PDB file of C-alpha atoms in Angstrom:
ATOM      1  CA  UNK A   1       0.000   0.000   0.000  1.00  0.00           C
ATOM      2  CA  UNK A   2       0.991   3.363  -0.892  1.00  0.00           C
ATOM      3  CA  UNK A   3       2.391   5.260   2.224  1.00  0.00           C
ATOM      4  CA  UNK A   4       1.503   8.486   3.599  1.00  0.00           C
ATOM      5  CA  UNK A   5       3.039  11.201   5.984  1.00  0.00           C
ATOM      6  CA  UNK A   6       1.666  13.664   8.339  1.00  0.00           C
ATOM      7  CA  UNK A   7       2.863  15.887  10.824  1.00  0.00           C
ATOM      8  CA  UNK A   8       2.174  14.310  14.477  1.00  0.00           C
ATOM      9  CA  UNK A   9       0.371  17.109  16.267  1.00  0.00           C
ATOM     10  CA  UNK A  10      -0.858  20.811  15.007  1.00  0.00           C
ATOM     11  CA  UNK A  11      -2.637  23.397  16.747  1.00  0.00           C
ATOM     12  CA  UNK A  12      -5.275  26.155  15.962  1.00  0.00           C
ATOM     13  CA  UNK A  13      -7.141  28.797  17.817  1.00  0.00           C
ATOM     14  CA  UNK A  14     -10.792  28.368  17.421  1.00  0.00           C
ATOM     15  CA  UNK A  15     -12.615  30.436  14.728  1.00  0.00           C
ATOM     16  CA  UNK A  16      -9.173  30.174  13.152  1.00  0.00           C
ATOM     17  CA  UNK A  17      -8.387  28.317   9.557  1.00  0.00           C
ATOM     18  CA  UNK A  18      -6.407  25.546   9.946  1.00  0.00           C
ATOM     19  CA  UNK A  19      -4.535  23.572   7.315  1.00  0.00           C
ATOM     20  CA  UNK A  20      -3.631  19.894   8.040  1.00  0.00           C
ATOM     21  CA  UNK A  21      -0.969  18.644   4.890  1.00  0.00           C
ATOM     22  CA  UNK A  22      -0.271  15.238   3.926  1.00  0.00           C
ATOM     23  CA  UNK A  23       2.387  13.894   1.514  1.00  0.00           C
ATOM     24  CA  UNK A  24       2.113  10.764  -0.371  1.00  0.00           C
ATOM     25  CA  UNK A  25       5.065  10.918  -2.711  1.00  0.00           C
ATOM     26  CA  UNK A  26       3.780   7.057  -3.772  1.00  0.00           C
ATOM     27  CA  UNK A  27       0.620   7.575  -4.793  1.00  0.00           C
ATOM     28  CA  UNK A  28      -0.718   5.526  -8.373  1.00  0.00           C
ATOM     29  CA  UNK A  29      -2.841   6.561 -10.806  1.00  0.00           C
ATOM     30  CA  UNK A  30      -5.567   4.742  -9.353  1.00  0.00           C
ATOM     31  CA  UNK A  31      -5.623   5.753  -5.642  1.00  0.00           C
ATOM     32  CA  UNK A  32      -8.192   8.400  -4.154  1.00  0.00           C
ATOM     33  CA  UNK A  33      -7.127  10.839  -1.389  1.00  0.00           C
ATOM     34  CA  UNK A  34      -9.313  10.255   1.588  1.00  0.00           C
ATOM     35  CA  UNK A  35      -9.568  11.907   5.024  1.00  0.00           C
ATOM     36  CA  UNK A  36     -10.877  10.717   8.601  1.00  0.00           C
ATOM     37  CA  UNK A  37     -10.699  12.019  11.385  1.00  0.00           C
ATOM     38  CA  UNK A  38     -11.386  10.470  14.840  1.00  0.00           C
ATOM     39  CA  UNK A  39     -12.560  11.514  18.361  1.00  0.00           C
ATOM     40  CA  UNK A  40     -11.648  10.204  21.761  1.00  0.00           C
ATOM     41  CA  UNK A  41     -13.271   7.029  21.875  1.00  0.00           C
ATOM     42  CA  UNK A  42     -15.249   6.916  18.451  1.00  0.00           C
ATOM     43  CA  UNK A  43     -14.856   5.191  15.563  1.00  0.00           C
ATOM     44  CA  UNK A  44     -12.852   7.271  12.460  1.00  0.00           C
ATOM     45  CA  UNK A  45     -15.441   9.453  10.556  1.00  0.00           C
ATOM     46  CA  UNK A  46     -15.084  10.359   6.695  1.00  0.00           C
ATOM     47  CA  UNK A  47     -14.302  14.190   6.105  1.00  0.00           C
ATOM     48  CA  UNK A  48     -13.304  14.139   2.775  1.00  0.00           C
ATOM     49  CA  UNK A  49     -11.854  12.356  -0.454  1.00  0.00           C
ATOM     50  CA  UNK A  50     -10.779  13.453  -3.765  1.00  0.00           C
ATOM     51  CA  UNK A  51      -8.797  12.463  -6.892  1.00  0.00           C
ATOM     52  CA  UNK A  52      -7.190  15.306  -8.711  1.00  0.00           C
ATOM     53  CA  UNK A  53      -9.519  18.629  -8.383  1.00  0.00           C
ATOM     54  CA  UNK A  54      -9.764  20.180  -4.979  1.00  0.00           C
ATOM     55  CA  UNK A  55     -12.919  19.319  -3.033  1.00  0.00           C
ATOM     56  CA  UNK A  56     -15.554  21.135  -0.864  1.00  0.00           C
ATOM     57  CA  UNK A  57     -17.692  19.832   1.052  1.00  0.00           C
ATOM     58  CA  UNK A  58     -19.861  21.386   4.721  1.00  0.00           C
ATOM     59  CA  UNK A  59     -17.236  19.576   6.578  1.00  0.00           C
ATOM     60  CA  UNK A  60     -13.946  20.729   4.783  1.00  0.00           C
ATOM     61  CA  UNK A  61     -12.300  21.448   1.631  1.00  0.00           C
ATOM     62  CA  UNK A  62      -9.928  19.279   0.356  1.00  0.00           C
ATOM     63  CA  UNK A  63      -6.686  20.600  -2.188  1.00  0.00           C
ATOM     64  CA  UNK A  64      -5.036  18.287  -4.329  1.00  0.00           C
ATOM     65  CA  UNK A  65      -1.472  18.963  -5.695  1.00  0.00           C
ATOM     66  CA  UNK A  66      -0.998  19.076  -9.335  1.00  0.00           C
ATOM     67  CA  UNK A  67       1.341  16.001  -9.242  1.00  0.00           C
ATOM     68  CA  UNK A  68      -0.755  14.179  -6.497  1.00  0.00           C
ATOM     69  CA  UNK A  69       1.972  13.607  -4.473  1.00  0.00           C
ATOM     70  CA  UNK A  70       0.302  16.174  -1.668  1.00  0.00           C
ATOM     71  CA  UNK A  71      -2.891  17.604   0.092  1.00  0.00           C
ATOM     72  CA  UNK A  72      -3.874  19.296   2.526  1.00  0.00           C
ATOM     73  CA  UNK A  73      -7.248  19.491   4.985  1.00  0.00           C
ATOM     74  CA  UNK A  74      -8.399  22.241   5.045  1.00  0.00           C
ATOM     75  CA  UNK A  75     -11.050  23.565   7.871  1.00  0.00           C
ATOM     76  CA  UNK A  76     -11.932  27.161   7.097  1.00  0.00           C
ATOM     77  CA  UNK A  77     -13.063  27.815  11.291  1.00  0.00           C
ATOM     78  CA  UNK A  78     -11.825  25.426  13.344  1.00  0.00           C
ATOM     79  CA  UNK A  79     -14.478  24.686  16.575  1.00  0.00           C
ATOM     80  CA  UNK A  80     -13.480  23.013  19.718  1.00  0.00           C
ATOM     81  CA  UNK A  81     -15.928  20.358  18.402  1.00  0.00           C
ATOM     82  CA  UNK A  82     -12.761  19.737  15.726  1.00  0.00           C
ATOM     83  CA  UNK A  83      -9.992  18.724  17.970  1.00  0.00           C
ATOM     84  CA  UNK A  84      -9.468  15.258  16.784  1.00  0.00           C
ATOM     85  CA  UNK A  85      -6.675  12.925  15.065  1.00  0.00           C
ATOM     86  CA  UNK A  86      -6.949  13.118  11.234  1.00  0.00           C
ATOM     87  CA  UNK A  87      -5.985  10.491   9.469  1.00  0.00           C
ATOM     88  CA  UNK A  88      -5.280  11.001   5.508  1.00  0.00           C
ATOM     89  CA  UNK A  89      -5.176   7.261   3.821  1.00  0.00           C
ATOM     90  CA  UNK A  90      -5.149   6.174   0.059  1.00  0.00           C
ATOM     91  CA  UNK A  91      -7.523   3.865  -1.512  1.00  0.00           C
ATOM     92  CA  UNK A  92      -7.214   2.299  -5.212  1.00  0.00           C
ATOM     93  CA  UNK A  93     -10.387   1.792  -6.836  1.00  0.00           C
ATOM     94  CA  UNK A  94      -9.461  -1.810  -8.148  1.00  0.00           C
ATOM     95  CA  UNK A  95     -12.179  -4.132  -7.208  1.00  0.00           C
ATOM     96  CA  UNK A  96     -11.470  -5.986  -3.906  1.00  0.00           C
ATOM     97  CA  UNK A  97      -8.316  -3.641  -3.321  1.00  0.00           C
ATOM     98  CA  UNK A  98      -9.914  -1.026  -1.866  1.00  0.00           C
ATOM     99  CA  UNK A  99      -8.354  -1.518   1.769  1.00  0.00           C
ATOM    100  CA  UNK A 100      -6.139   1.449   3.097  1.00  0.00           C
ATOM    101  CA  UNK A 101      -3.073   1.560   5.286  1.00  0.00           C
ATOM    102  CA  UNK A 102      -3.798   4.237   7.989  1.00  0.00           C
ATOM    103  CA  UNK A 103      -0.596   6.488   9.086  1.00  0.00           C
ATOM    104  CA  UNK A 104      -0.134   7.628  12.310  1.00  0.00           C
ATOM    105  CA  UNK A 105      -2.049  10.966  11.685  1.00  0.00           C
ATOM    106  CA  UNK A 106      -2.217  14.245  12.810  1.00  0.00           C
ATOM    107  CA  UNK A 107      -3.481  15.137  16.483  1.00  0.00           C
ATOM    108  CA  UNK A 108      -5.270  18.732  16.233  1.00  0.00           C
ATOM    109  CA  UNK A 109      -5.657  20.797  19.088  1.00  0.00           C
ATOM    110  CA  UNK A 110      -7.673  23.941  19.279  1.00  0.00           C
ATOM    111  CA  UNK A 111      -7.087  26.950  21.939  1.00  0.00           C
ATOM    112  CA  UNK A 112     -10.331  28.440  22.520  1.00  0.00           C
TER     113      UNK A 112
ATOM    114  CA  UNK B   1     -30.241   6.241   9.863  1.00  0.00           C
ATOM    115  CA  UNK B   2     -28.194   3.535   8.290  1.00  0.00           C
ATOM    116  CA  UNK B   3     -25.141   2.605  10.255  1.00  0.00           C
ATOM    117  CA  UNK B   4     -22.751   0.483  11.900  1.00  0.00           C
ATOM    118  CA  UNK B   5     -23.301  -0.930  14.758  1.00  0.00           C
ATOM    119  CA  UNK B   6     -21.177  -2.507  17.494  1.00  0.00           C
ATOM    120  CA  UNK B   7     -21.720  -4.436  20.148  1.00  0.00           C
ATOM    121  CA  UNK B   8     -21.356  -4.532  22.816  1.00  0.00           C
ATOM    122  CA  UNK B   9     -19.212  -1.438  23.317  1.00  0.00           C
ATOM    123  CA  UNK B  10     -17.038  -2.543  26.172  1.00  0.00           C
ATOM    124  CA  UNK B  11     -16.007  -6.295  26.904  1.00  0.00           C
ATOM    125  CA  UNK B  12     -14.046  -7.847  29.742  1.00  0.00           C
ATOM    126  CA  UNK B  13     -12.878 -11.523  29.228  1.00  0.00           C
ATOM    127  CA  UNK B  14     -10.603 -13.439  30.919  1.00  0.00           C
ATOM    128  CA  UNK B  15      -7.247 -14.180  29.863  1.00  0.00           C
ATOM    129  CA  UNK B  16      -7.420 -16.975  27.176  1.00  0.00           C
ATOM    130  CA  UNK B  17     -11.035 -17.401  27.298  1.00  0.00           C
ATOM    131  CA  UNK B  18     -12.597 -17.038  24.005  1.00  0.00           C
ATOM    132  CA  UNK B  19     -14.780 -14.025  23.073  1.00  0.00           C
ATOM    133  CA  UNK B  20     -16.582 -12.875  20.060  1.00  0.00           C
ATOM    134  CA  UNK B  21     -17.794  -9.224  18.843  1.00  0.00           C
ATOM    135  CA  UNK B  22     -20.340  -8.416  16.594  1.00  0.00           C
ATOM    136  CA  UNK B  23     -20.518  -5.786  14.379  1.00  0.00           C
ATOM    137  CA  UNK B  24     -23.930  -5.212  12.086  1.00  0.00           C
ATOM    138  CA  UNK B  25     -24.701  -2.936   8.982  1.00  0.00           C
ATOM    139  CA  UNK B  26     -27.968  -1.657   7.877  1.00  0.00           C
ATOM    140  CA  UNK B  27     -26.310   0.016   4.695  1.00  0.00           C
ATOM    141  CA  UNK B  28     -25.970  -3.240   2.931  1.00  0.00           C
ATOM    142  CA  UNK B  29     -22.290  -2.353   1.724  1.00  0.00           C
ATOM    143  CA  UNK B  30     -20.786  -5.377   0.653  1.00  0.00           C
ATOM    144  CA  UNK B  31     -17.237  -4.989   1.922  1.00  0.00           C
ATOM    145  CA  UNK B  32     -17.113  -5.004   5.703  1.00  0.00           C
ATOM    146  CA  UNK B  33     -13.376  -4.711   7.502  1.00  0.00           C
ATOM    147  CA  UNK B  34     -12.055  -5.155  11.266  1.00  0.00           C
ATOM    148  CA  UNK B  35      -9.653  -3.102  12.500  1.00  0.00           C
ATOM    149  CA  UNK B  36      -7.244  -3.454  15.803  1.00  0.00           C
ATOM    150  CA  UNK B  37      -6.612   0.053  17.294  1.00  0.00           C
ATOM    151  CA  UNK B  38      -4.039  -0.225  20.386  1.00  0.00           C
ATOM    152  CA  UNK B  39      -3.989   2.811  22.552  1.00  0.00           C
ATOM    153  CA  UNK B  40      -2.633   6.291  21.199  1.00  0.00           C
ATOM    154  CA  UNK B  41      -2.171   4.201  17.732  1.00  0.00           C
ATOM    155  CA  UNK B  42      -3.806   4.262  14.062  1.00  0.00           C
ATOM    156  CA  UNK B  43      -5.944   1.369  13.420  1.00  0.00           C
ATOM    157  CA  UNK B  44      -4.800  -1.714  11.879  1.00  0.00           C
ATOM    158  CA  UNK B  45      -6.638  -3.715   9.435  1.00  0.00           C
ATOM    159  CA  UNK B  46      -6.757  -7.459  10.720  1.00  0.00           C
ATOM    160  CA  UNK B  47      -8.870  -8.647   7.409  1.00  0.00           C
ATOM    161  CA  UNK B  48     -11.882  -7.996   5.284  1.00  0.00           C
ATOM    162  CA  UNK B  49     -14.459  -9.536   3.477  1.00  0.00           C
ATOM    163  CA  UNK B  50     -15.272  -8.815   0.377  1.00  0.00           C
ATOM    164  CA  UNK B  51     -19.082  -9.726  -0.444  1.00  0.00           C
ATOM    165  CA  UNK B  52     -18.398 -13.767   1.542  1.00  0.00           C
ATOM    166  CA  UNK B  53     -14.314 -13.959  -0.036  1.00  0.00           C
ATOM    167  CA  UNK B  54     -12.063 -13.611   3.486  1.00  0.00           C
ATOM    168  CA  UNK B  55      -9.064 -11.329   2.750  1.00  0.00           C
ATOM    169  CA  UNK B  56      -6.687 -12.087   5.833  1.00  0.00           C
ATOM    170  CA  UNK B  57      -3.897  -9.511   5.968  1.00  0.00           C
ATOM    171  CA  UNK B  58      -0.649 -11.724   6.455  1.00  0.00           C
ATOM    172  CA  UNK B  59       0.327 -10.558   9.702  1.00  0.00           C
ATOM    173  CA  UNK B  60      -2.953 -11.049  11.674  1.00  0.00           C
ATOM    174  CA  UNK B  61      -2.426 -13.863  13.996  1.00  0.00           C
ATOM    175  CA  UNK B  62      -3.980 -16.927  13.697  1.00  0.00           C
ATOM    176  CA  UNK B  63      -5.601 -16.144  17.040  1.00  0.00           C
ATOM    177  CA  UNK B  64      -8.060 -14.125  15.560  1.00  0.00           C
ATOM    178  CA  UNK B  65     -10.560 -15.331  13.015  1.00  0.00           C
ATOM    179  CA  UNK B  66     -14.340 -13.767  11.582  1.00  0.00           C
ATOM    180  CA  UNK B  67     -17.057 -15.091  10.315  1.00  0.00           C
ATOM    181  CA  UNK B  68     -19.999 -13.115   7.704  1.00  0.00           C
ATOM    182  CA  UNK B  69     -22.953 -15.041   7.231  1.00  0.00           C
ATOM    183  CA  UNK B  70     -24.877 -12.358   6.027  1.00  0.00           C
ATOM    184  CA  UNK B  71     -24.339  -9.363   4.182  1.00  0.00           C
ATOM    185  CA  UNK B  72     -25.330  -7.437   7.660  1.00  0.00           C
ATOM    186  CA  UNK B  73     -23.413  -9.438  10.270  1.00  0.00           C
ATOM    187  CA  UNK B  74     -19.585  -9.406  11.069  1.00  0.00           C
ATOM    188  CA  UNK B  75     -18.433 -11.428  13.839  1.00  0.00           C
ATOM    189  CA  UNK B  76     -14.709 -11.159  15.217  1.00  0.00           C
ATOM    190  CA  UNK B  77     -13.532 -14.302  16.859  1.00  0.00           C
ATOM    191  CA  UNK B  78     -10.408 -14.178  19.153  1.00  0.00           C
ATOM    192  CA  UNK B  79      -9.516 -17.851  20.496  1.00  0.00           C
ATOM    193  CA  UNK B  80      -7.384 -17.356  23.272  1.00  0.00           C
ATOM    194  CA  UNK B  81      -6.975 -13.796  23.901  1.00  0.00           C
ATOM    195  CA  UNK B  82      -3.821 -12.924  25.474  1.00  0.00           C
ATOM    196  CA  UNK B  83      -2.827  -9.372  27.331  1.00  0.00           C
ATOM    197  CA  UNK B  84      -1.690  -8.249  24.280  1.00  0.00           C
ATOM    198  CA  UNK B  85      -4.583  -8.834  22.180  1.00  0.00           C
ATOM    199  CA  UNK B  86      -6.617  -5.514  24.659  1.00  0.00           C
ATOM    200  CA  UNK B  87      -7.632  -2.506  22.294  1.00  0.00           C
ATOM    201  CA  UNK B  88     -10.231  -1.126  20.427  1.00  0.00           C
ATOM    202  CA  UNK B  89     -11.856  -3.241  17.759  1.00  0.00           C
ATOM    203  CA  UNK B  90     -13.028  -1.253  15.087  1.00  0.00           C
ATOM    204  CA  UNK B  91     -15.819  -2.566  12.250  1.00  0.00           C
ATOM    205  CA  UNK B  92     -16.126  -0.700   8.912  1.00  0.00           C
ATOM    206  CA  UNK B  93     -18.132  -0.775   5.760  1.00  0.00           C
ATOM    207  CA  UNK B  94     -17.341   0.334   2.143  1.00  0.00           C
ATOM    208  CA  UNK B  95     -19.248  -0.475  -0.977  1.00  0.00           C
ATOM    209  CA  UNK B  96     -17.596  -2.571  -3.430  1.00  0.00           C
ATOM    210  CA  UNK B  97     -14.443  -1.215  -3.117  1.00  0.00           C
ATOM    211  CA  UNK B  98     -15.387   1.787  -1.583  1.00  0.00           C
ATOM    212  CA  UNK B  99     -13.782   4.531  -2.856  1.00  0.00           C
ATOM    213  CA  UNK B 100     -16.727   6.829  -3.526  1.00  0.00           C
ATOM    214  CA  UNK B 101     -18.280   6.451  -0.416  1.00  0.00           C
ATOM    215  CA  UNK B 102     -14.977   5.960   1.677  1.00  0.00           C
ATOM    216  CA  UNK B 103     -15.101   3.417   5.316  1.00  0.00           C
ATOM    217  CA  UNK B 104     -18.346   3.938   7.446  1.00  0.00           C
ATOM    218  CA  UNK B 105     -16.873   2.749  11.042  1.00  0.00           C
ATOM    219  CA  UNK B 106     -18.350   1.669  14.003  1.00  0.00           C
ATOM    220  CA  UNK B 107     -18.254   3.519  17.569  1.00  0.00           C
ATOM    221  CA  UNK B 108     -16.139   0.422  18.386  1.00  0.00           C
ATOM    222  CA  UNK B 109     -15.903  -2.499  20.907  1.00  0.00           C
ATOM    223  CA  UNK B 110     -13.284  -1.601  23.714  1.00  0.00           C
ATOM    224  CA  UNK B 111     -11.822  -5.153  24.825  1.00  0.00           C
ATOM    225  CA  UNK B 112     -10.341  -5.581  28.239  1.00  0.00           C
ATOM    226  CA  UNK B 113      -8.699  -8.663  29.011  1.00  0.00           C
ATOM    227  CA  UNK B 114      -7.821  -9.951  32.717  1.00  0.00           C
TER     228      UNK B 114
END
């Protein structure tokens, strides 16, 4: 499975934008960008995923690098309610290969 | 609202006493996965199923099997759980290979073991 890298912790202040990156020098043609991101104690939610344009969705906006070999989250007013790990993960659209390898992912804080 | 449900969301067992988690789907996604998440660590993908084909990932240990026998139900079998084996066990869905619709998850069963 392709690999990706995030930074291990970030913080915001709330009502702030905040802009989580990811690299994934590895990625194939075939793999989609996706992001999670998980609360204490919950399963992983889905943010976000994209292949090559940026994305926007009410959750977050998600911007693609021209070569695909970056992106980065993007929340436009980061809430307390947003402190979480985010997790950015590729997943190839080949039938039956569509399982992901999840990094170690990116703990945000945000200062009220 | 269609979801993914696991229970039960905690579970004691005893040290090498067999236990089983459930996980059920009402979105009738036909891949369903089950992830290992130790504490302060990203989940880990023990093995999927893909429609009733088992995908074992080659490092899960033989310790821990699962069962689908339905397109709703996921069990999670672990035969002898050791000390090791305590963490959060995390169910997810996709349909057909998912990348659309990305991994619904679970809230998750927190094992203990004693």
């Amino acid at each position: 499975d392709a690999k990706t890298t995030q930074p291990n912790s970030m913080e915001s202040n709330e009502e702030e934008p905040v802009h989580l990156p990811c690299n994934h020098s590895t990625i194939s043609g075939t793999d989609y960008i996706h992001w999670y991101r998980q609360l204490p104690s919950q399963g992983p939610e889905y943010v976000i995923h994209g292949l090559t344009s940026n994305v926007n969705n009410r959750m977050a906006s998600l911007a693609i690098a021209e070569d695909r070999k970056s992106s980065t989250l993007i929340l436009h007013r980061a809430t307390l309610r947003d402190a979480a790990v985010y997790y950015c993960i590729l997943r190839d659209y080949v039938p039956n290969a569509g399982k992901s390898t999840f990094g170690d992912g990116t703990t945000l804080t945000v200062k009220p | 609202d269609a979801m993914v449900i696991q229970n039960p969301r905690y579970q004691v067992t005893q040290f090498g006493k067999p236990v089983t988690l459930s996980c059920s789907q009402t979105l009738n996604h036909n891949v369903m996965y089950w992830y290992q998440q130790k504490s302060s660590q990203a989940p880990k993908l023990l093995f999927h199923y893909y429609d009733k084909d088992f995908n074992n990932e080659a490092d899960t240990p033989d310790n821990f099997q699962s069962r689908r026998p339905n397109t709703s139900f996921c069990f999670l079998d672990i035969r002898s759980p050791g000390l090791g084996d305590a963490a959060m066990y995390l169910c997810a869905t996709s349909e057909e290979g998912g990348v659309s619709y990305g991994y619904t998850f679970g809230s998750g069963t927190r094992l203990t073991v004693v």
